[in-house]
Amino acid sequence: MSTIKKIGVMTSGGDSPGMNAAVRAVVRTAIYNGLEVYGIRRGYDGMIHGDIFRMEAHDVSNIIQRGGTILKTARSKEFMTEEGRKAAYDQLKKHGIEALVMIGGDGTFRGAVAFFKQYDIPAIGLPGTIDKDLSGTDFTIGFDTAVNTAVEAIDKIRDTAESHDRLFIVEVMGRDAGYIALNSGISCGAEDILIPETVTRINEVLDRIESDEHRKKTVHILVVAEGDDFGGAKEVDEKIRERFPELSSRICILGHIQRGGSPTYADRVLASRLGHAAVIALMEGKTQVMSGIQNGQVTFTPFEGVVKQNTPISEDMLNMIRTLSI
Ligand code: F6P
């Protein structure tokens, strides 16, 4: 068992529903085990500027169901510099913080890799991002909620699309990853799903719309990830209008609505398990690993391993979409 007595916890990067549940699990597990906990506001930015405060068990009451993050979050440019990381380290020392739990996505782990190359502080990460673009975990905190939010929205869009015999292009979040697009698209019976992981051949997309038209399909829902290689909803819509001027098309960009809202039960359970496991892992001497969930079990993956590559999108799933949307 380690001799750690004081730990810091922070959320960083884009917020995701369930981050609060994770903070609660970290704070309560730490206090239960006799540790002191310090909240660091606004991620690495707050660390650099010493925005650090003591947390008690009651500080995380009534937050498990709340979206956003009570610790606030930021994408820190300063932390990308050596001076920034030095300032952050000095603040941790000043506050007597001996170990860290960081909850965030790709940028958070990239920052962590750089930081811990320079400074040797025990640290455990938690995957908190709606994008699910991290290796070493089957799910990330917030992904399930974001997909459900997109599904609810797309179902509503289909109602109005049906009424008007319209084609809708719905743009969902995912700068580098198509998991939200893929999963919401399948769940809503989308006619096509365009994601960054595969090359989008726009003419083939248009051909499929044409063949749907021949088969008297009057409603088309195309779900496109914002980071698709061809472009977002606007670019796809322009091509559709060029080739099918008679078609009535509309676009809908779901945007940040996907980042908010009360986390689903799945995200609350995931956040609770990973937050609890992170503190236990720190006490057992683990460091510079992310706690994730793989095949239902909590696992630990070194920071460097979580940012390099994403879990590949299954070909079977992509092929299935073609079959199910006939
Ligand atoms: O990383 C999560 C995410 O929501 C991405 O899907 C999206 O591209 C990005 O954050 C938007 O970031 P911001 O809120 O900083 O504009």
mmCIF file of C-alpha atoms and ligand atoms in Angstrom:
data_model
loop_
_atom_site.group_PDB
_atom_site.id
_atom_site.type_symbol
_atom_site.label_atom_id
_atom_site.label_comp_id
_atom_site.label_asym_id
_atom_site.label_seq_id
_atom_site.Cartn_x
_atom_site.Cartn_y
_atom_site.Cartn_z
ATOM 1 C CA MET A 1 0.000 0.000 0.000
ATOM 2 C CA SER A 2 1.252 3.510 -0.835
ATOM 3 C CA THR A 3 1.821 6.340 1.596
ATOM 4 C CA ILE A 4 -0.248 8.852 -0.412
ATOM 5 C CA LYS A 5 -2.344 11.093 1.829
ATOM 6 C CA LYS A 6 -3.491 13.948 -0.432
ATOM 7 C CA ILE A 7 -4.905 13.571 -3.913
ATOM 8 C CA GLY A 8 -6.149 16.074 -6.485
ATOM 9 C CA VAL A 9 -9.057 15.509 -8.865
ATOM 10 C CA MET A 10 -9.899 17.442 -12.008
ATOM 11 C CA THR A 11 -11.969 17.343 -15.189
ATOM 12 C CA SER A 12 -10.404 18.523 -18.423
ATOM 13 C CA GLY A 13 -11.218 19.016 -22.120
ATOM 14 C CA GLY A 14 -14.788 18.910 -23.429
ATOM 15 C CA ASP A 15 -17.251 18.139 -20.642
ATOM 16 C CA SER A 16 -19.276 14.948 -20.801
ATOM 17 C CA PRO A 17 -22.356 13.746 -18.935
ATOM 18 C CA GLY A 18 -21.235 11.553 -16.053
ATOM 19 C CA MET A 19 -18.150 13.570 -15.156
ATOM 20 C CA ASN A 20 -19.884 14.638 -11.953
ATOM 21 C CA ALA A 21 -20.668 11.026 -11.083
ATOM 22 C CA ALA A 22 -16.967 10.268 -11.579
ATOM 23 C CA VAL A 23 -15.883 13.181 -9.357
ATOM 24 C CA ARG A 24 -18.300 11.976 -6.681
ATOM 25 C CA ALA A 25 -16.902 8.451 -6.819
ATOM 26 C CA VAL A 26 -13.312 9.685 -6.577
ATOM 27 C CA VAL A 27 -14.000 12.072 -3.694
ATOM 28 C CA ARG A 28 -16.031 9.591 -1.672
ATOM 29 C CA THR A 29 -13.717 6.620 -2.237
ATOM 30 C CA ALA A 30 -10.728 8.729 -1.231
ATOM 31 C CA ILE A 31 -12.376 10.076 1.927
ATOM 32 C CA TYR A 32 -13.689 6.619 2.844
ATOM 33 C CA ASN A 33 -10.085 5.413 2.705
ATOM 34 C CA GLY A 34 -8.755 8.242 4.837
ATOM 35 C CA LEU A 35 -7.276 10.426 2.085
ATOM 36 C CA GLU A 36 -7.617 14.196 1.742
ATOM 37 C CA VAL A 37 -9.076 15.323 -1.581
ATOM 38 C CA TYR A 38 -8.486 18.587 -3.439
ATOM 39 C CA GLY A 39 -10.614 19.698 -6.363
ATOM 40 C CA ILE A 40 -8.758 21.430 -9.188
ATOM 41 C CA ARG A 41 -11.029 23.768 -11.146
ATOM 42 C CA ARG A 42 -10.851 24.198 -14.951
ATOM 43 C CA GLY A 43 -8.517 21.282 -15.617
ATOM 44 C CA TYR A 44 -4.874 21.964 -16.379
ATOM 45 C CA ASP A 45 -5.557 25.719 -16.489
ATOM 46 C CA GLY A 46 -6.694 25.672 -12.873
ATOM 47 C CA MET A 47 -3.684 23.561 -11.935
ATOM 48 C CA ILE A 48 -1.353 26.154 -13.443
ATOM 49 C CA HIS A 49 -3.093 29.011 -11.647
ATOM 50 C CA GLY A 50 -3.593 27.244 -8.326
ATOM 51 C CA ASP A 51 -7.392 27.115 -8.483
ATOM 52 C CA ILE A 52 -7.403 24.307 -5.950
ATOM 53 C CA PHE A 53 -9.721 23.701 -2.968
ATOM 54 C CA ARG A 54 -10.316 21.055 -0.310
ATOM 55 C CA MET A 55 -13.309 18.802 -0.923
ATOM 56 C CA GLU A 56 -15.441 16.965 1.613
ATOM 57 C CA ALA A 57 -17.924 14.156 1.066
ATOM 58 C CA HIS A 58 -20.885 16.570 1.152
ATOM 59 C CA ASP A 59 -19.394 18.680 -1.659
ATOM 60 C CA VAL A 60 -20.402 15.943 -4.065
ATOM 61 C CA SER A 61 -23.939 15.445 -2.742
ATOM 62 C CA ASN A 62 -26.719 15.643 -5.296
ATOM 63 C CA ILE A 63 -24.465 15.703 -8.356
ATOM 64 C CA ILE A 64 -24.582 12.112 -9.638
ATOM 65 C CA GLN A 65 -27.543 13.012 -11.858
ATOM 66 C CA ARG A 66 -26.229 16.349 -13.112
ATOM 67 C CA GLY A 67 -24.660 16.964 -16.516
ATOM 68 C CA GLY A 68 -21.608 19.186 -16.953
ATOM 69 C CA THR A 69 -18.899 19.220 -14.311
ATOM 70 C CA ILE A 70 -18.954 20.992 -10.951
ATOM 71 C CA LEU A 71 -15.164 21.269 -11.229
ATOM 72 C CA LYS A 72 -15.535 23.166 -14.527
ATOM 73 C CA THR A 73 -13.257 22.363 -17.410
ATOM 74 C CA ALA A 74 -11.047 23.935 -20.056
ATOM 75 C CA ARG A 75 -8.763 23.157 -22.962
ATOM 76 C CA SER A 76 -5.461 24.598 -21.753
ATOM 77 C CA LYS A 77 -3.046 26.108 -24.259
ATOM 78 C CA GLU A 78 -0.630 27.064 -21.472
ATOM 79 C CA PHE A 79 -0.238 23.454 -20.383
ATOM 80 C CA MET A 80 1.158 22.672 -23.815
ATOM 81 C CA THR A 81 4.263 24.676 -22.916
ATOM 82 C CA GLU A 82 7.084 23.598 -20.602
ATOM 83 C CA GLU A 83 6.629 26.723 -18.487
ATOM 84 C CA GLY A 84 2.941 25.948 -18.084
ATOM 85 C CA ARG A 85 3.627 22.401 -16.934
ATOM 86 C CA LYS A 86 6.315 23.641 -14.522
ATOM 87 C CA ALA A 87 3.846 26.135 -13.029
ATOM 88 C CA ALA A 88 1.278 23.348 -12.658
ATOM 89 C CA TYR A 89 3.804 21.114 -10.889
ATOM 90 C CA ASP A 90 4.809 23.943 -8.541
ATOM 91 C CA GLN A 91 1.159 24.473 -7.591
ATOM 92 C CA LEU A 92 0.692 20.774 -6.819
ATOM 93 C CA LYS A 93 3.780 20.883 -4.586
ATOM 94 C CA LYS A 94 2.568 24.091 -2.925
ATOM 95 C CA HIS A 95 -0.739 22.437 -2.019
ATOM 96 C CA GLY A 96 0.951 19.207 -0.905
ATOM 97 C CA ILE A 97 -0.891 17.168 -3.552
ATOM 98 C CA GLU A 98 0.882 13.847 -3.940
ATOM 99 C CA ALA A 99 -1.240 12.150 -6.587
ATOM 100 C CA LEU A 100 -3.794 13.012 -9.266
ATOM 101 C CA VAL A 101 -6.988 11.682 -10.791
ATOM 102 C CA MET A 102 -7.753 13.264 -14.163
ATOM 103 C CA ILE A 103 -11.035 12.824 -15.987
ATOM 104 C CA GLY A 104 -10.992 13.741 -19.666
ATOM 105 C CA GLY A 105 -10.481 12.732 -23.264
ATOM 106 C CA ASP A 106 -7.760 12.591 -25.863
ATOM 107 C CA GLY A 107 -6.316 16.078 -25.143
ATOM 108 C CA THR A 108 -6.219 15.358 -21.413
ATOM 109 C CA PHE A 109 -4.195 12.199 -21.936
ATOM 110 C CA ARG A 110 -1.865 13.861 -24.424
ATOM 111 C CA GLY A 111 -1.237 16.558 -21.797
ATOM 112 C CA ALA A 112 -0.690 13.863 -19.190
ATOM 113 C CA VAL A 113 1.904 12.056 -21.309
ATOM 114 C CA ALA A 114 3.914 15.282 -21.652
ATOM 115 C CA PHE A 115 3.513 16.200 -17.970
ATOM 116 C CA PHE A 116 4.534 12.866 -16.491
ATOM 117 C CA LYS A 117 7.581 12.621 -18.736
ATOM 118 C CA GLN A 118 8.854 15.663 -16.828
ATOM 119 C CA TYR A 119 7.383 15.126 -13.378
ATOM 120 C CA ASP A 120 7.006 11.940 -11.409
ATOM 121 C CA ILE A 121 3.634 12.168 -9.660
ATOM 122 C CA PRO A 122 1.351 9.146 -9.287
ATOM 123 C CA ALA A 123 -1.682 9.629 -11.532
ATOM 124 C CA ILE A 124 -4.677 7.706 -12.784
ATOM 125 C CA GLY A 125 -6.896 8.858 -15.668
ATOM 126 C CA LEU A 126 -10.562 8.262 -16.359
ATOM 127 C CA PRO A 127 -11.994 8.310 -19.903
ATOM 128 C CA GLY A 128 -14.433 11.231 -19.935
ATOM 129 C CA THR A 129 -15.513 12.186 -23.444
ATOM 130 C CA ILE A 130 -18.642 11.860 -25.540
ATOM 131 C CA ASP A 131 -16.514 10.908 -28.567
ATOM 132 C CA LYS A 132 -15.369 7.466 -27.321
ATOM 133 C CA ASP A 133 -12.102 8.059 -29.161
ATOM 134 C CA LEU A 134 -9.755 6.426 -26.657
ATOM 135 C CA SER A 135 -8.189 2.998 -26.671
ATOM 136 C CA GLY A 136 -8.115 0.842 -23.561
ATOM 137 C CA THR A 137 -11.827 1.087 -22.853
ATOM 138 C CA ASP A 138 -14.976 -0.164 -24.529
ATOM 139 C CA PHE A 139 -16.935 2.881 -23.356
ATOM 140 C CA THR A 140 -16.125 6.398 -22.237
ATOM 141 C CA ILE A 141 -18.051 8.390 -19.660
ATOM 142 C CA GLY A 142 -20.681 10.465 -21.490
ATOM 143 C CA PHE A 143 -20.797 8.509 -24.721
ATOM 144 C CA ASP A 144 -23.989 6.612 -23.914
ATOM 145 C CA THR A 145 -25.791 9.793 -22.882
ATOM 146 C CA ALA A 146 -24.637 11.681 -25.985
ATOM 147 C CA VAL A 147 -25.821 8.896 -28.277
ATOM 148 C CA ASN A 148 -29.187 8.800 -26.525
ATOM 149 C CA THR A 149 -29.506 12.563 -26.898
ATOM 150 C CA ALA A 150 -28.768 12.269 -30.626
ATOM 151 C CA VAL A 151 -31.232 9.383 -30.977
ATOM 152 C CA GLU A 152 -33.999 11.369 -29.325
ATOM 153 C CA ALA A 153 -33.330 14.305 -31.643
ATOM 154 C CA ILE A 154 -33.113 12.216 -34.819
ATOM 155 C CA ASP A 155 -36.366 10.400 -33.973
ATOM 156 C CA LYS A 156 -38.046 13.807 -33.794
ATOM 157 C CA ILE A 157 -36.458 14.842 -37.067
ATOM 158 C CA ARG A 158 -37.810 11.690 -38.705
ATOM 159 C CA ASP A 159 -41.355 12.670 -37.685
ATOM 160 C CA THR A 160 -41.165 15.938 -39.564
ATOM 161 C CA ALA A 161 -39.168 14.365 -42.425
ATOM 162 C CA GLU A 162 -41.963 11.811 -42.907
ATOM 163 C CA SER A 163 -44.626 14.478 -42.909
ATOM 164 C CA HIS A 164 -42.894 16.494 -45.611
ATOM 165 C CA ASP A 165 -41.225 13.665 -47.573
ATOM 166 C CA ARG A 166 -37.903 15.308 -46.917
ATOM 167 C CA LEU A 167 -34.281 14.368 -46.854
ATOM 168 C CA PHE A 168 -32.464 15.368 -43.686
ATOM 169 C CA ILE A 169 -28.771 15.519 -43.081
ATOM 170 C CA VAL A 170 -28.129 15.421 -39.353
ATOM 171 C CA GLU A 171 -24.669 16.395 -38.188
ATOM 172 C CA VAL A 172 -23.556 14.916 -34.898
ATOM 173 C CA MET A 173 -20.383 15.556 -32.895
ATOM 174 C CA GLY A 174 -17.159 13.650 -33.429
ATOM 175 C CA ARG A 175 -14.172 15.567 -34.691
ATOM 176 C CA ASP A 176 -12.027 12.491 -35.273
ATOM 177 C CA ALA A 177 -14.395 9.689 -34.384
ATOM 178 C CA GLY A 178 -17.648 8.400 -35.834
ATOM 179 C CA TYR A 179 -18.978 6.439 -32.884
ATOM 180 C CA ILE A 180 -21.813 8.837 -32.094
ATOM 181 C CA ALA A 181 -22.792 8.965 -35.772
ATOM 182 C CA LEU A 182 -22.605 5.211 -36.192
ATOM 183 C CA ASN A 183 -24.543 4.300 -33.083
ATOM 184 C CA SER A 184 -27.195 7.003 -33.317
ATOM 185 C CA GLY A 185 -27.560 6.346 -37.058
ATOM 186 C CA ILE A 186 -28.119 2.625 -36.577
ATOM 187 C CA SER A 187 -30.523 3.257 -33.703
ATOM 188 C CA CYS A 188 -32.613 5.636 -35.799
ATOM 189 C CA GLY A 189 -32.623 3.572 -38.987
ATOM 190 C CA ALA A 190 -30.567 6.126 -40.917
ATOM 191 C CA GLU A 191 -30.338 5.598 -44.659
ATOM 192 C CA ASP A 192 -26.637 6.475 -44.600
ATOM 193 C CA ILE A 193 -23.942 7.217 -42.022
ATOM 194 C CA LEU A 194 -20.798 9.171 -42.880
ATOM 195 C CA ILE A 195 -17.859 8.902 -40.510
ATOM 196 C CA PRO A 196 -14.216 10.018 -40.398
ATOM 197 C CA GLU A 197 -12.880 6.458 -40.095
ATOM 198 C CA THR A 198 -13.939 5.556 -43.634
ATOM 199 C CA VAL A 199 -13.414 7.421 -46.907
ATOM 200 C CA THR A 200 -16.676 9.061 -47.943
ATOM 201 C CA ARG A 201 -17.226 8.696 -51.678
ATOM 202 C CA ILE A 202 -19.876 11.328 -52.149
ATOM 203 C CA ASN A 203 -20.953 10.031 -55.560
ATOM 204 C CA GLU A 204 -21.741 6.664 -54.016
ATOM 205 C CA VAL A 205 -23.789 8.419 -51.347
ATOM 206 C CA LEU A 206 -25.699 10.253 -54.078
ATOM 207 C CA ASP A 207 -26.175 7.021 -56.052
ATOM 208 C CA ARG A 208 -27.735 5.430 -53.003
ATOM 209 C CA ILE A 209 -30.153 8.346 -52.658
ATOM 210 C CA GLU A 210 -31.056 7.949 -56.325
ATOM 211 C CA SER A 211 -31.705 4.243 -55.983
ATOM 212 C CA ASP A 212 -33.806 4.893 -52.850
ATOM 213 C CA GLU A 213 -35.812 7.392 -54.888
ATOM 214 C CA HIS A 214 -36.404 4.785 -57.595
ATOM 215 C CA ARG A 215 -37.701 2.466 -54.941
ATOM 216 C CA LYS A 216 -40.114 5.213 -53.872
ATOM 217 C CA LYS A 217 -38.431 5.781 -50.565
ATOM 218 C CA THR A 218 -39.610 9.236 -49.648
ATOM 219 C CA VAL A 219 -37.627 9.878 -46.490
ATOM 220 C CA HIS A 220 -33.866 9.806 -46.156
ATOM 221 C CA ILE A 221 -31.970 10.455 -42.984
ATOM 222 C CA LEU A 222 -28.232 10.850 -43.425
ATOM 223 C CA VAL A 223 -26.219 11.039 -40.235
ATOM 224 C CA VAL A 224 -22.828 12.674 -40.700
ATOM 225 C CA ALA A 225 -20.086 13.047 -38.104
ATOM 226 C CA GLU A 226 -18.777 16.616 -37.958
ATOM 227 C CA GLY A 227 -15.261 15.349 -38.723
ATOM 228 C CA ASP A 228 -16.147 13.305 -41.790
ATOM 229 C CA ASP A 229 -13.407 13.527 -44.424
ATOM 230 C CA PHE A 230 -15.819 14.878 -47.039
ATOM 231 C CA GLY A 231 -17.181 17.602 -44.769
ATOM 232 C CA GLY A 232 -20.117 18.254 -42.501
ATOM 233 C CA ALA A 233 -23.846 18.503 -43.156
ATOM 234 C CA LYS A 234 -23.554 21.725 -45.188
ATOM 235 C CA GLU A 235 -21.046 20.291 -47.664
ATOM 236 C CA VAL A 236 -23.074 17.096 -48.100
ATOM 237 C CA ASP A 237 -26.254 19.124 -48.594
ATOM 238 C CA GLU A 238 -24.639 21.237 -51.324
ATOM 239 C CA LYS A 239 -23.781 18.105 -53.313
ATOM 240 C CA ILE A 240 -27.272 16.706 -52.847
ATOM 241 C CA ARG A 241 -28.886 19.934 -54.052
ATOM 242 C CA GLU A 242 -26.600 20.054 -57.072
ATOM 243 C CA ARG A 243 -27.558 16.559 -58.207
ATOM 244 C CA PHE A 244 -31.188 16.464 -57.017
ATOM 245 C CA PRO A 245 -32.547 20.018 -57.299
ATOM 246 C CA GLU A 246 -36.097 18.657 -57.047
ATOM 247 C CA LEU A 247 -35.488 17.009 -53.656
ATOM 248 C CA SER A 248 -36.511 18.871 -50.543
ATOM 249 C CA SER A 249 -33.563 18.689 -48.143
ATOM 250 C CA ARG A 250 -32.800 20.229 -44.780
ATOM 251 C CA ILE A 251 -29.856 20.102 -42.445
ATOM 252 C CA CYS A 252 -29.783 19.930 -38.668
ATOM 253 C CA ILE A 253 -26.583 20.345 -36.661
ATOM 254 C CA LEU A 254 -27.110 18.915 -33.194
ATOM 255 C CA GLY A 255 -23.958 20.512 -31.741
ATOM 256 C CA HIS A 256 -23.406 21.006 -28.047
ATOM 257 C CA ILE A 257 -26.833 19.709 -27.035
ATOM 258 C CA GLN A 258 -25.032 16.334 -27.175
ATOM 259 C CA ARG A 259 -22.647 17.367 -24.431
ATOM 260 C CA GLY A 260 -25.241 18.271 -21.834
ATOM 261 C CA GLY A 261 -28.049 16.657 -19.914
ATOM 262 C CA SER A 262 -28.510 14.181 -17.136
ATOM 263 C CA PRO A 263 -26.271 11.125 -17.595
ATOM 264 C CA THR A 264 -27.927 7.805 -18.405
ATOM 265 C CA TYR A 265 -27.769 5.013 -15.852
ATOM 266 C CA ALA A 266 -25.009 3.393 -17.944
ATOM 267 C CA ASP A 267 -22.814 6.488 -17.695
ATOM 268 C CA ARG A 268 -23.486 6.867 -13.965
ATOM 269 C CA VAL A 269 -22.521 3.249 -13.274
ATOM 270 C CA LEU A 270 -19.454 3.466 -15.518
ATOM 271 C CA ALA A 271 -18.300 6.715 -13.895
ATOM 272 C CA SER A 272 -18.859 5.308 -10.403
ATOM 273 C CA ARG A 273 -16.942 2.097 -11.133
ATOM 274 C CA LEU A 274 -14.023 3.845 -12.816
ATOM 275 C CA GLY A 275 -13.776 6.612 -10.199
ATOM 276 C CA HIS A 276 -13.798 4.096 -7.373
ATOM 277 C CA ALA A 277 -11.247 1.876 -9.140
ATOM 278 C CA ALA A 278 -8.960 4.852 -9.845
ATOM 279 C CA VAL A 279 -8.537 5.713 -6.162
ATOM 280 C CA ILE A 280 -8.007 2.088 -5.147
ATOM 281 C CA ALA A 281 -5.432 1.780 -7.937
ATOM 282 C CA LEU A 282 -3.560 4.846 -6.681
ATOM 283 C CA MET A 283 -3.482 3.390 -3.182
ATOM 284 C CA GLU A 284 -2.138 0.127 -4.589
ATOM 285 C CA GLY A 285 0.704 1.998 -6.256
ATOM 286 C CA LYS A 286 -0.507 2.026 -9.851
ATOM 287 C CA THR A 287 0.367 5.122 -11.849
ATOM 288 C CA GLN A 288 0.133 6.716 -15.286
ATOM 289 C CA VAL A 289 -2.626 4.399 -16.375
ATOM 290 C CA MET A 290 -6.224 4.996 -17.400
ATOM 291 C CA SER A 291 -8.945 2.961 -15.754
ATOM 292 C CA GLY A 292 -11.287 1.700 -18.435
ATOM 293 C CA ILE A 293 -13.890 -0.962 -18.950
ATOM 294 C CA GLN A 294 -13.153 -3.914 -21.219
ATOM 295 C CA ASN A 295 -15.494 -6.882 -21.545
ATOM 296 C CA GLY A 296 -17.288 -5.707 -18.436
ATOM 297 C CA GLN A 297 -14.142 -5.651 -16.285
ATOM 298 C CA VAL A 298 -12.158 -2.653 -15.039
ATOM 299 C CA THR A 299 -8.750 -2.568 -16.727
ATOM 300 C CA PHE A 300 -5.733 -0.246 -16.638
ATOM 301 C CA THR A 301 -3.934 0.965 -19.758
ATOM 302 C CA PRO A 302 -0.789 3.141 -19.811
ATOM 303 C CA PHE A 303 -1.500 6.753 -20.837
ATOM 304 C CA GLU A 304 0.584 6.449 -23.982
ATOM 305 C CA GLY A 305 -1.516 3.497 -25.115
ATOM 306 C CA VAL A 306 -4.873 5.268 -24.867
ATOM 307 C CA VAL A 307 -4.131 8.185 -27.204
ATOM 308 C CA LYS A 308 -2.356 6.503 -30.073
ATOM 309 C CA GLN A 309 -5.108 4.630 -31.837
ATOM 310 C CA ASN A 310 -8.853 4.289 -31.676
ATOM 311 C CA THR A 311 -10.757 1.048 -31.593
ATOM 312 C CA PRO A 312 -11.455 0.347 -35.279
ATOM 313 C CA ILE A 313 -15.021 0.638 -36.507
ATOM 314 C CA SER A 314 -16.387 -2.809 -37.204
ATOM 315 C CA GLU A 315 -16.783 -3.604 -40.924
ATOM 316 C CA ASP A 316 -19.753 -5.839 -40.037
ATOM 317 C CA MET A 317 -21.569 -2.879 -38.570
ATOM 318 C CA LEU A 318 -20.904 -0.747 -41.630
ATOM 319 C CA ASN A 319 -22.113 -3.489 -43.967
ATOM 320 C CA MET A 320 -25.172 -4.052 -41.826
ATOM 321 C CA ILE A 321 -26.301 -0.453 -42.364
ATOM 322 C CA ARG A 322 -26.567 -1.044 -46.121
ATOM 323 C CA THR A 323 -28.724 -4.128 -45.531
ATOM 324 C CA LEU A 324 -31.001 -2.606 -42.933
ATOM 325 C CA SER A 325 -31.673 0.600 -44.820
ATOM 326 C CA ILE A 326 -33.106 -0.968 -47.998
HETATM 327 O O1 F6P B 1 -14.306 16.213 -27.624
HETATM 328 C C1 F6P B 1 -15.681 16.301 -27.527
HETATM 329 C C2 F6P B 1 -16.237 17.269 -28.528
HETATM 330 O O2 F6P B 1 -17.585 17.462 -28.204
HETATM 331 C C3 F6P B 1 -16.065 16.899 -29.992
HETATM 332 O O3 F6P B 1 -17.018 15.971 -30.438
HETATM 333 C C4 F6P B 1 -16.205 18.243 -30.632
HETATM 334 O O4 F6P B 1 -15.595 18.263 -31.884
HETATM 335 C C5 F6P B 1 -15.516 19.149 -29.683
HETATM 336 O O5 F6P B 1 -15.591 18.519 -28.419
HETATM 337 C C6 F6P B 1 -16.065 20.556 -29.582
HETATM 338 O O6 F6P B 1 -15.280 21.255 -28.702
HETATM 339 P P1 F6P B 1 -15.614 22.708 -28.145
HETATM 340 O O7 F6P B 1 -16.763 22.576 -27.203
HETATM 341 O O8 F6P B 1 -14.367 23.128 -27.468
HETATM 342 O O9 F6P B 1 -15.969 23.533 -29.321
#
